[in-house]
PDB file of C-alpha atoms in Angstrom:
ATOM      1  CA  UNK O 280       9.477   0.666 -18.637  1.00  0.00           C
ATOM      2  CA  UNK O 281      10.584   3.844 -19.158  1.00  0.00           C
ATOM      3  CA  UNK O 282       9.015   6.671 -20.503  1.00  0.00           C
ATOM      4  CA  UNK O 283       9.762  10.236 -21.595  1.00  0.00           C
ATOM      5  CA  UNK O 284       7.394  13.177 -20.044  1.00  0.00           C
ATOM      6  CA  UNK O 285       7.993  16.618 -21.716  1.00  0.00           C
ATOM      7  CA  UNK O 286       8.125  19.765 -19.808  1.00  0.00           C
ATOM      8  CA  UNK O 287       4.236  20.041 -19.762  1.00  0.00           C
ATOM      9  CA  UNK O 288       4.272  16.673 -17.897  1.00  0.00           C
ATOM     10  CA  UNK O 289       2.826  14.556 -20.470  1.00  0.00           C
ATOM     11  CA  UNK O 290       4.268  11.534 -21.746  1.00  0.00           C
ATOM     12  CA  UNK O 291       6.439  11.685 -25.115  1.00  0.00           C
ATOM     13  CA  UNK O 292       7.873   8.690 -25.696  1.00  0.00           C
ATOM     14  CA  UNK O 293       6.702   5.389 -24.080  1.00  0.00           C
ATOM     15  CA  UNK O 294       8.089   2.141 -24.320  1.00  0.00           C
ATOM     16  CA  UNK O 295       6.099  -0.992 -24.742  1.00  0.00           C
ATOM     17  CA  UNK O 296       6.722  -2.297 -21.376  1.00  0.00           C
ATOM     18  CA  UNK O 297       5.235   1.226 -19.817  1.00  0.00           C
ATOM     19  CA  UNK O 298       2.283   1.013 -22.127  1.00  0.00           C
ATOM     20  CA  UNK O 299       1.721  -2.537 -20.692  1.00  0.00           C
ATOM     21  CA  UNK O 300       2.307  -0.785 -17.124  1.00  0.00           C
ATOM     22  CA  UNK O 301      -0.648   1.818 -17.833  1.00  0.00           C
ATOM     23  CA  UNK O 302      -2.889  -0.915 -19.370  1.00  0.00           C
ATOM     24  CA  UNK O 303      -3.152   0.665 -22.645  1.00  0.00           C
ATOM     25  CA  UNK O 304      -1.208   1.025 -26.084  1.00  0.00           C
ATOM     26  CA  UNK O 305       1.584   2.918 -26.855  1.00  0.00           C
ATOM     27  CA  UNK O 306      -0.107   5.661 -28.729  1.00  0.00           C
ATOM     28  CA  UNK O 307      -2.877   6.010 -26.015  1.00  0.00           C
ATOM     29  CA  UNK O 308      -0.761   7.024 -23.666  1.00  0.00           C
ATOM     30  CA  UNK O 309       1.237   9.840 -25.582  1.00  0.00           C
ATOM     31  CA  UNK O 310       0.390  13.231 -25.026  1.00  0.00           C
ATOM     32  CA  UNK O 311      -2.078  12.396 -22.420  1.00  0.00           C
ATOM     33  CA  UNK O 312      -1.966  14.216 -19.376  1.00  0.00           C
ATOM     34  CA  UNK O 313      -0.968  11.789 -16.140  1.00  0.00           C
ATOM     35  CA  UNK O 314      -4.426  12.737 -14.286  1.00  0.00           C
ATOM     36  CA  UNK O 315      -5.953  10.521 -17.652  1.00  0.00           C
ATOM     37  CA  UNK O 316      -3.744   7.779 -16.952  1.00  0.00           C
ATOM     38  CA  UNK O 317      -3.983   7.340 -13.088  1.00  0.00           C
ATOM     39  CA  UNK O 318      -6.472   7.736 -10.630  1.00  0.00           C
ATOM     40  CA  UNK O 319      -3.894   7.680  -7.447  1.00  0.00           C
ATOM     41  CA  UNK O 320      -0.873   9.193  -6.848  1.00  0.00           C
ATOM     42  CA  UNK O 321      -0.847  11.946  -9.747  1.00  0.00           C
ATOM     43  CA  UNK O 322       0.038  14.585  -7.183  1.00  0.00           C
ATOM     44  CA  UNK O 323       3.334  12.787  -6.046  1.00  0.00           C
ATOM     45  CA  UNK O 324       3.971  11.997  -9.588  1.00  0.00           C
ATOM     46  CA  UNK O 325       3.583  15.295 -10.906  1.00  0.00           C
ATOM     47  CA  UNK O 326       5.477  17.029  -8.048  1.00  0.00           C
ATOM     48  CA  UNK O 327       8.384  14.657  -8.583  1.00  0.00           C
ATOM     49  CA  UNK O 328       8.394  15.452 -12.115  1.00  0.00           C
ATOM     50  CA  UNK O 329       8.449  19.043 -11.504  1.00  0.00           C
ATOM     51  CA  UNK O 330      11.469  18.960  -9.248  1.00  0.00           C
ATOM     52  CA  UNK O 331      13.540  17.275 -11.327  1.00  0.00           C
ATOM     53  CA  UNK O 332      12.880  19.765 -13.944  1.00  0.00           C
ATOM     54  CA  UNK O 333      13.729  22.497 -11.980  1.00  0.00           C
ATOM     55  CA  UNK O 334      16.778  20.340  -9.205  1.00  0.00           C
ATOM     56  CA  UNK O 335      17.550  17.510 -11.058  1.00  0.00           C
ATOM     57  CA  UNK O 336      17.076  13.756 -10.055  1.00  0.00           C
ATOM     58  CA  UNK O 337      16.748  12.728  -6.826  1.00  0.00           C
ATOM     59  CA  UNK O 338      20.161  10.544  -5.618  1.00  0.00           C
ATOM     60  CA  UNK O 339      17.966   7.031  -5.196  1.00  0.00           C
ATOM     61  CA  UNK O 340      15.094   5.629  -6.753  1.00  0.00           C
ATOM     62  CA  UNK O 341      11.449   6.196  -4.743  1.00  0.00           C
ATOM     63  CA  UNK O 342       8.482   3.848  -4.088  1.00  0.00           C
ATOM     64  CA  UNK O 343       5.074   5.381  -5.655  1.00  0.00           C
ATOM     65  CA  UNK O 344       1.972   3.964  -5.005  1.00  0.00           C
ATOM     66  CA  UNK O 345      -0.499   4.427  -7.902  1.00  0.00           C
ATOM     67  CA  UNK O 346      -3.972   3.754  -9.217  1.00  0.00           C
ATOM     68  CA  UNK O 347      -3.863   2.646 -13.038  1.00  0.00           C
ATOM     69  CA  UNK O 348      -6.924   3.292 -14.980  1.00  0.00           C
ATOM     70  CA  UNK O 349      -7.556   0.397 -17.141  1.00  0.00           C
ATOM     71  CA  UNK O 350     -10.320  -0.387 -19.646  1.00  0.00           C
ATOM     72  CA  UNK O 351     -10.959  -3.377 -16.655  1.00  0.00           C
ATOM     73  CA  UNK O 352     -11.008  -0.669 -13.790  1.00  0.00           C
ATOM     74  CA  UNK O 353      -8.244   0.941 -11.558  1.00  0.00           C
ATOM     75  CA  UNK O 354      -5.316  -1.459 -10.401  1.00  0.00           C
ATOM     76  CA  UNK O 355      -3.200   0.012  -7.106  1.00  0.00           C
ATOM     77  CA  UNK O 356       0.392  -0.750  -8.061  1.00  0.00           C
ATOM     78  CA  UNK O 357       3.489   0.365  -6.522  1.00  0.00           C
ATOM     79  CA  UNK O 358       6.163   1.595  -8.920  1.00  0.00           C
ATOM     80  CA  UNK O 359       9.713   1.814  -7.940  1.00  0.00           C
ATOM     81  CA  UNK O 360      10.276   5.190  -9.858  1.00  0.00           C
ATOM     82  CA  UNK O 361      13.592   6.995 -10.785  1.00  0.00           C
ATOM     83  CA  UNK O 362      14.155   9.950 -12.579  1.00  0.00           C
ATOM     84  CA  UNK O 363      16.546  11.350 -14.860  1.00  0.00           C
ATOM     85  CA  UNK O 364      16.315  15.417 -16.172  1.00  0.00           C
ATOM     86  CA  UNK O 365      16.560  15.609 -20.192  1.00  0.00           C
ATOM     87  CA  UNK O 366      18.925  18.704 -21.414  1.00  0.00           C
ATOM     88  CA  UNK O 367      20.010  19.760 -24.897  1.00  0.00           C
ATOM     89  CA  UNK O 368      23.706  19.403 -24.759  1.00  0.00           C
ATOM     90  CA  UNK O 369      24.117  22.032 -27.262  1.00  0.00           C
ATOM     91  CA  UNK O 370      22.389  24.981 -25.620  1.00  0.00           C
ATOM     92  CA  UNK O 371      24.689  26.893 -23.284  1.00  0.00           C
ATOM     93  CA  UNK O 372      22.837  27.105 -20.552  1.00  0.00           C
ATOM     94  CA  UNK O 373      21.086  23.599 -19.253  1.00  0.00           C
ATOM     95  CA  UNK O 374      17.199  24.033 -20.563  1.00  0.00           C
ATOM     96  CA  UNK O 375      15.415  21.228 -19.267  1.00  0.00           C
ATOM     97  CA  UNK O 376      13.647  19.200 -22.082  1.00  0.00           C
ATOM     98  CA  UNK O 377      11.752  16.983 -20.449  1.00  0.00           C
ATOM     99  CA  UNK O 378      12.321  13.958 -17.831  1.00  0.00           C
ATOM    100  CA  UNK O 379      13.230  10.191 -18.301  1.00  0.00           C
ATOM    101  CA  UNK O 380      10.946   8.159 -15.825  1.00  0.00           C
ATOM    102  CA  UNK O 381      12.020   4.752 -15.418  1.00  0.00           C
ATOM    103  CA  UNK O 382       9.799   2.395 -13.541  1.00  0.00           C
ATOM    104  CA  UNK O 383       9.738  -1.471 -11.698  1.00  0.00           C
ATOM    105  CA  UNK O 384       6.537  -2.568 -10.490  1.00  0.00           C
ATOM    106  CA  UNK O 385       7.316  -3.787  -7.273  1.00  0.00           C
ATOM    107  CA  UNK O 386       4.013  -4.273  -6.138  1.00  0.00           C
ATOM    108  CA  UNK O 387       3.515  -7.854  -5.325  1.00  0.00           C
ATOM    109  CA  UNK O 388       7.096  -7.738  -3.011  1.00  0.00           C
ATOM    110  CA  UNK O 389       5.363  -4.584  -1.113  1.00  0.00           C
ATOM    111  CA  UNK O 390       2.160  -6.123  -0.758  1.00  0.00           C
ATOM    112  CA  UNK O 391       4.234  -9.193   1.057  1.00  0.00           C
ATOM    113  CA  UNK O 392       5.905  -7.032   3.212  1.00  0.00           C
ATOM    114  CA  UNK O 393       3.030  -5.009   4.887  1.00  0.00           C
ATOM    115  CA  UNK O 394       1.310  -8.993   5.280  1.00  0.00           C
ATOM    116  CA  UNK O 395       4.388 -10.181   6.963  1.00  0.00           C
ATOM    117  CA  UNK O 396       4.340  -7.015   8.891  1.00  0.00           C
ATOM    118  CA  UNK O 397       0.884  -7.504   9.982  1.00  0.00           C
ATOM    119  CA  UNK O 398       1.454 -10.955  10.915  1.00  0.00           C
ATOM    120  CA  UNK O 399       4.572  -9.533  13.187  1.00  0.00           C
ATOM    121  CA  UNK O 400       2.235  -7.139  14.902  1.00  0.00           C
ATOM    122  CA  UNK O 401      -0.939  -9.959  15.436  1.00  0.00           C
ATOM    123  CA  UNK O 402       1.782 -12.085  17.000  1.00  0.00           C
ATOM    124  CA  UNK O 403       3.180  -9.633  19.095  1.00  0.00           C
ATOM    125  CA  UNK O 404      -0.360  -8.880  20.344  1.00  0.00           C
ATOM    126  CA  UNK O 405      -1.202 -12.361  20.614  1.00  0.00           C
ATOM    127  CA  UNK O 406       1.839 -12.797  23.246  1.00  0.00           C
ATOM    128  CA  UNK O 407       1.338  -9.705  25.030  1.00  0.00           C
ATOM    129  CA  UNK O 408      -2.182 -10.441  25.445  1.00  0.00           C
ATOM    130  CA  UNK O 409      -1.599 -14.180  26.951  1.00  0.00           C
ATOM    131  CA  UNK O 410       0.868 -12.603  29.332  1.00  0.00           C
ATOM    132  CA  UNK O 411      -1.247  -9.900  30.563  1.00  0.00           C
ATOM    133  CA  UNK O 412      -4.279 -12.411  30.710  1.00  0.00           C
ATOM    134  CA  UNK O 413      -2.481 -15.230  32.790  1.00  0.00           C
ATOM    135  CA  UNK O 414      -1.790 -12.194  35.462  1.00  0.00           C
ATOM    136  CA  UNK O 415      -5.669 -12.037  35.859  1.00  0.00           C
ATOM    137  CA  UNK O 416      -7.123 -13.371  39.253  1.00  0.00           C
ATOM    138  CA  UNK O 417     -10.464 -14.173  37.345  1.00  0.00           C
ATOM    139  CA  UNK O 418     -11.388 -15.839  33.887  1.00  0.00           C
ATOM    140  CA  UNK O 419     -14.084 -13.083  33.067  1.00  0.00           C
ATOM    141  CA  UNK O 420     -11.066 -10.508  33.926  1.00  0.00           C
ATOM    142  CA  UNK O 421      -8.451 -12.454  32.300  1.00  0.00           C
ATOM    143  CA  UNK O 422     -10.460 -12.676  28.952  1.00  0.00           C
ATOM    144  CA  UNK O 423     -11.537  -8.816  28.890  1.00  0.00           C
ATOM    145  CA  UNK O 424      -7.802  -8.267  29.458  1.00  0.00           C
ATOM    146  CA  UNK O 425      -6.967 -10.983  26.152  1.00  0.00           C
ATOM    147  CA  UNK O 426      -9.103  -9.320  23.869  1.00  0.00           C
ATOM    148  CA  UNK O 427      -8.048  -5.522  24.884  1.00  0.00           C
ATOM    149  CA  UNK O 428      -5.011  -6.989  23.922  1.00  0.00           C
ATOM    150  CA  UNK O 429      -5.695  -8.918  21.068  1.00  0.00           C
ATOM    151  CA  UNK O 430      -8.106  -7.230  19.140  1.00  0.00           C
ATOM    152  CA  UNK O 431      -6.240  -3.595  19.533  1.00  0.00           C
ATOM    153  CA  UNK O 432      -5.983  -2.315  15.663  1.00  0.00           C
ATOM    154  CA  UNK O 433      -8.487  -5.275  14.341  1.00  0.00           C
ATOM    155  CA  UNK O 434     -11.720  -4.339  15.564  1.00  0.00           C
ATOM    156  CA  UNK O 435     -13.912  -2.123  17.754  1.00  0.00           C
ATOM    157  CA  UNK O 436     -16.128  -4.993  19.529  1.00  0.00           C
ATOM    158  CA  UNK O 437     -15.994  -8.607  20.209  1.00  0.00           C
ATOM    159  CA  UNK O 438     -18.844 -11.616  20.702  1.00  0.00           C
ATOM    160  CA  UNK O 439     -17.844 -13.692  24.109  1.00  0.00           C
ATOM    161  CA  UNK O 440     -19.744 -16.747  24.682  1.00  0.00           C
ATOM    162  CA  UNK O 441     -19.591 -18.344  28.304  1.00  0.00           C
ATOM    163  CA  UNK O 442     -21.313 -21.079  29.953  1.00  0.00           C
ATOM    164  CA  UNK O 443     -24.217 -20.182  31.839  1.00  0.00           C
ATOM    165  CA  UNK O 444     -24.118 -19.370  35.204  1.00  0.00           C
ATOM    166  CA  UNK O 445     -25.370 -22.019  37.685  1.00  0.00           C
ATOM    167  CA  UNK O 446     -24.462 -25.113  35.621  1.00  0.00           C
ATOM    168  CA  UNK O 447     -21.847 -27.381  37.362  1.00  0.00           C
ATOM    169  CA  UNK O 448     -19.575 -29.479  35.589  1.00  0.00           C
ATOM    170  CA  UNK O 449     -21.121 -32.822  36.780  1.00  0.00           C
ATOM    171  CA  UNK O 450     -24.473 -32.181  35.010  1.00  0.00           C
ATOM    172  CA  UNK O 451     -25.658 -34.069  31.786  1.00  0.00           C
ATOM    173  CA  UNK O 452     -27.826 -32.332  29.267  1.00  0.00           C
ATOM    174  CA  UNK O 453     -26.834 -29.719  26.733  1.00  0.00           C
ATOM    175  CA  UNK O 454     -24.509 -26.383  27.813  1.00  0.00           C
ATOM    176  CA  UNK O 455     -26.222 -23.384  27.369  1.00  0.00           C
ATOM    177  CA  UNK O 456     -24.208 -20.382  26.606  1.00  0.00           C
ATOM    178  CA  UNK O 457     -24.694 -16.827  27.271  1.00  0.00           C
ATOM    179  CA  UNK O 458     -23.459 -13.805  24.828  1.00  0.00           C
TER     180      UNK O 458
END
């Protein structure tokens, strides 16, 4: 998708793919403030556009998380964005006329990366929890240490059920647990 943003930071030219990314028709995007189109990431985008107008394009595309306002509600998207400063080739001094903004939706790939990082973190925490618990002398201490490591960053509290004291392994009947 691509669109051209004028010097007032309003879309001036929008292709069909960009209009679909914004969840609207091409005509409804033109001339509207970016704050009307986005609920999240407006300041970051406007800052990038202002920088391109004054300093020129950044050397590489950048990921931008935005919240797109659609008739169905807000959608959180990650767009890999590249910018090009537009100027008149006929002017003696280059006067910026606007910014060309090219972007690609990479939301699914970024979410997959985040989920993979979370799974790696959890697996490492469980491994550390098991190693730390194995060094404890009492089962109660081992359970507490295991929970300290395993739940770090995921929960503030945990419920642990244990067999009630005084019960022997040889006893028959229902097992009573204490929380």
